[in-house]
């Protein structure tokens, strides 16, 4: 009885939106992805700000501050563009992602961390695509060894990438990460705690 009521109610919902259940699920995944992106940037800021980092609103302040960062929001994209142009870096990632900018650019003295962040929460088709995207991000690099590509994964999925998981899919993902980091030793795949340690380590080197 309850199942029949549920099926009837959800059918009426689909009909009222004039969408199929597949389209509505895609829309829900997309909305969740955008929401997680906003939350993710706040989580990154909560790691960097206590360490003395400054979120910059123009190129000059980003370059002149020893510890600084920019987001790829509307104002941050302009700084990203100026940084790419003046420093002649490629960020090949953008060419395969419809010119999408990485989520954040972090400066620690003369080291730059080009960072892509994902926050996982349960399942969903878009989340599977995001996991593959963030793994793929570690395969990019620049000629200058002072530029580092960093994949930061926070949320419940990180546990499936540890040695404890014996699922074939997770083993394959873990192997891809390990191979990418061997080929590009200046890159990193981290969670929030490991990102904080990574940044602190570079701060101590200076």
XYZ file of C-alpha atoms in Angstrom:
206
model
C 0.000 0.000 0.000
C 2.752 2.440 0.953
C 4.750 1.554 -2.170
C 1.739 2.126 -4.391
C 1.125 5.519 -2.760
C 4.771 6.436 -3.254
C 4.758 5.440 -6.930
C 1.531 7.341 -7.526
C 2.803 10.482 -5.770
C 6.166 10.499 -7.499
C 4.507 9.969 -10.880
C 2.335 13.033 -10.220
C 5.461 15.004 -9.289
C 7.214 14.052 -12.527
C 4.091 14.864 -14.523
C 3.665 18.272 -12.870
C 7.258 19.185 -13.792
C 6.807 17.744 -17.293
C 10.148 15.943 -16.866
C 11.078 12.287 -16.796
C 12.493 10.783 -13.602
C 15.934 10.631 -15.289
C 15.967 14.352 -16.072
C 14.822 15.249 -12.563
C 17.591 13.107 -11.077
C 20.174 14.842 -13.271
C 18.818 18.211 -12.135
C 18.998 17.116 -8.489
C 22.590 15.912 -8.924
C 23.548 19.190 -10.593
C 21.976 21.237 -7.790
C 23.735 19.112 -5.178
C 27.053 19.571 -6.976
C 26.736 23.379 -6.987
C 25.729 23.411 -3.323
C 28.657 21.174 -2.361
C 30.987 23.437 -4.359
C 29.984 26.470 -2.311
C 30.325 24.562 0.954
C 33.659 23.158 -0.220
C 35.153 26.611 -0.799
C 34.144 27.616 2.719
C 35.778 24.469 4.080
C 39.008 25.297 2.243
C 38.939 28.851 3.577
C 38.500 27.489 7.109
C 41.766 25.574 6.624
C 43.760 28.449 5.093
C 42.569 31.484 7.039
C 43.787 30.305 10.471
C 47.229 29.730 8.912
C 47.469 33.411 8.013
C 46.344 33.273 4.384
C 44.612 36.181 2.670
C 41.831 35.805 0.114
C 42.802 38.330 -2.556
C 40.583 40.448 -4.769
C 43.213 41.599 -7.275
C 46.300 40.209 -8.973
C 48.863 42.468 -7.304
C 47.783 41.594 -3.774
C 47.779 37.906 -4.676
C 51.346 38.091 -5.988
C 52.796 40.344 -3.288
C 51.323 38.488 -0.297
C 53.491 35.625 0.897
C 50.469 33.489 1.813
C 47.422 34.128 -0.344
C 44.679 32.449 -2.343
C 41.939 33.134 -4.877
C 38.713 31.283 -5.611
C 37.377 30.682 -9.101
C 34.228 32.698 -8.428
C 33.226 35.640 -10.615
C 35.871 38.031 -9.271
C 38.476 35.314 -8.856
C 38.283 34.223 -12.490
C 39.654 37.576 -13.623
C 42.679 37.118 -11.353
C 43.047 33.545 -12.621
C 43.078 34.807 -16.206
C 45.684 37.455 -15.413
C 47.829 34.922 -13.566
C 47.692 32.457 -16.476
C 48.557 35.172 -18.984
C 51.422 36.790 -17.062
C 53.015 33.559 -15.895
C 52.547 31.633 -19.142
C 51.081 28.495 -17.628
C 48.863 26.101 -19.530
C 46.330 24.565 -17.112
C 45.474 21.944 -19.740
C 42.673 20.835 -17.427
C 40.557 23.729 -18.716
C 40.761 22.569 -22.328
C 39.021 19.306 -21.517
C 36.494 20.901 -19.142
C 34.882 23.622 -21.282
C 37.306 26.251 -19.944
C 36.326 25.499 -16.342
C 38.721 26.980 -13.831
C 40.130 24.954 -10.931
C 38.445 25.771 -7.638
C 41.331 27.580 -6.002
C 44.854 28.894 -6.521
C 47.015 28.984 -3.388
C 50.315 30.823 -3.064
C 52.939 29.834 -0.491
C 55.833 32.199 -1.135
C 57.026 31.110 -4.615
C 55.066 27.835 -4.740
C 51.631 27.735 -6.343
C 49.004 25.086 -5.691
C 46.344 24.703 -8.378
C 43.567 23.012 -6.466
C 40.419 21.131 -7.397
C 38.070 20.295 -4.529
C 35.228 17.812 -4.242
C 32.871 17.256 -1.347
C 31.122 13.891 -1.439
C 27.854 13.067 0.248
C 26.213 9.783 -0.656
C 25.800 8.520 -4.221
C 24.583 9.945 -7.498
C 25.624 9.994 -11.128
C 27.207 13.433 -10.963
C 29.250 12.403 -7.937
C 30.741 9.429 -9.787
C 31.771 11.795 -12.574
C 33.279 14.185 -10.028
C 35.367 11.428 -8.427
C 36.788 10.512 -11.831
C 37.405 14.198 -12.579
C 39.348 14.803 -9.392
C 41.437 11.668 -9.960
C 42.170 12.814 -13.505
C 43.235 16.233 -12.166
C 46.422 14.722 -10.693
C 47.605 13.812 -14.208
C 48.193 17.431 -15.209
C 51.391 19.354 -14.656
C 53.408 22.422 -15.644
C 57.055 22.694 -16.692
C 57.861 24.772 -13.622
C 58.227 22.487 -10.582
C 56.938 25.296 -8.357
C 53.427 24.652 -9.711
C 51.547 21.801 -8.061
C 48.206 20.254 -9.005
C 46.318 19.278 -5.866
C 43.170 17.170 -5.689
C 41.373 17.640 -2.380
C 38.594 15.170 -1.624
C 36.482 15.646 1.495
C 33.424 13.723 2.611
C 32.402 10.121 2.882
C 33.954 8.755 -0.320
C 37.576 9.155 0.786
C 37.251 5.989 2.914
C 36.697 3.933 -0.246
C 40.076 4.982 -1.645
C 42.037 3.556 1.285
C 43.644 0.124 1.379
C 40.684 -1.103 3.456
C 38.380 -1.120 0.433
C 38.532 -4.306 -1.636
C 35.904 -3.314 -4.192
C 37.342 -3.658 -7.744
C 36.151 -0.179 -8.711
C 37.848 1.411 -5.695
C 41.054 -0.572 -6.226
C 41.124 0.678 -9.817
C 40.596 4.275 -8.678
C 43.304 3.961 -6.021
C 45.721 2.515 -8.576
C 45.011 5.387 -10.966
C 45.823 7.897 -8.227
C 49.044 6.123 -7.268
C 50.206 5.909 -10.890
C 49.420 9.562 -11.564
C 51.365 10.708 -8.500
C 54.352 8.566 -9.476
C 54.384 10.160 -12.926
C 53.852 13.669 -11.500
C 55.678 13.795 -8.147
C 54.976 17.510 -7.686
C 51.243 16.800 -7.437
C 49.171 15.719 -4.461
C 45.928 13.891 -3.661
C 44.712 14.824 -0.178
C 41.784 15.164 2.183
C 41.236 18.250 4.349
C 43.642 17.256 7.123
C 46.345 16.274 4.666
C 45.905 19.564 2.796
C 46.487 21.476 6.020
C 49.661 19.446 6.678
C 50.839 19.921 3.079
C 50.488 23.693 3.285
C 52.164 23.829 6.693
C 55.087 21.756 5.379
C 55.659 24.208 2.520
C 55.340 27.166 4.864
C 58.064 25.681 7.048
C 60.359 25.189 4.046
C 60.437 28.916 3.319
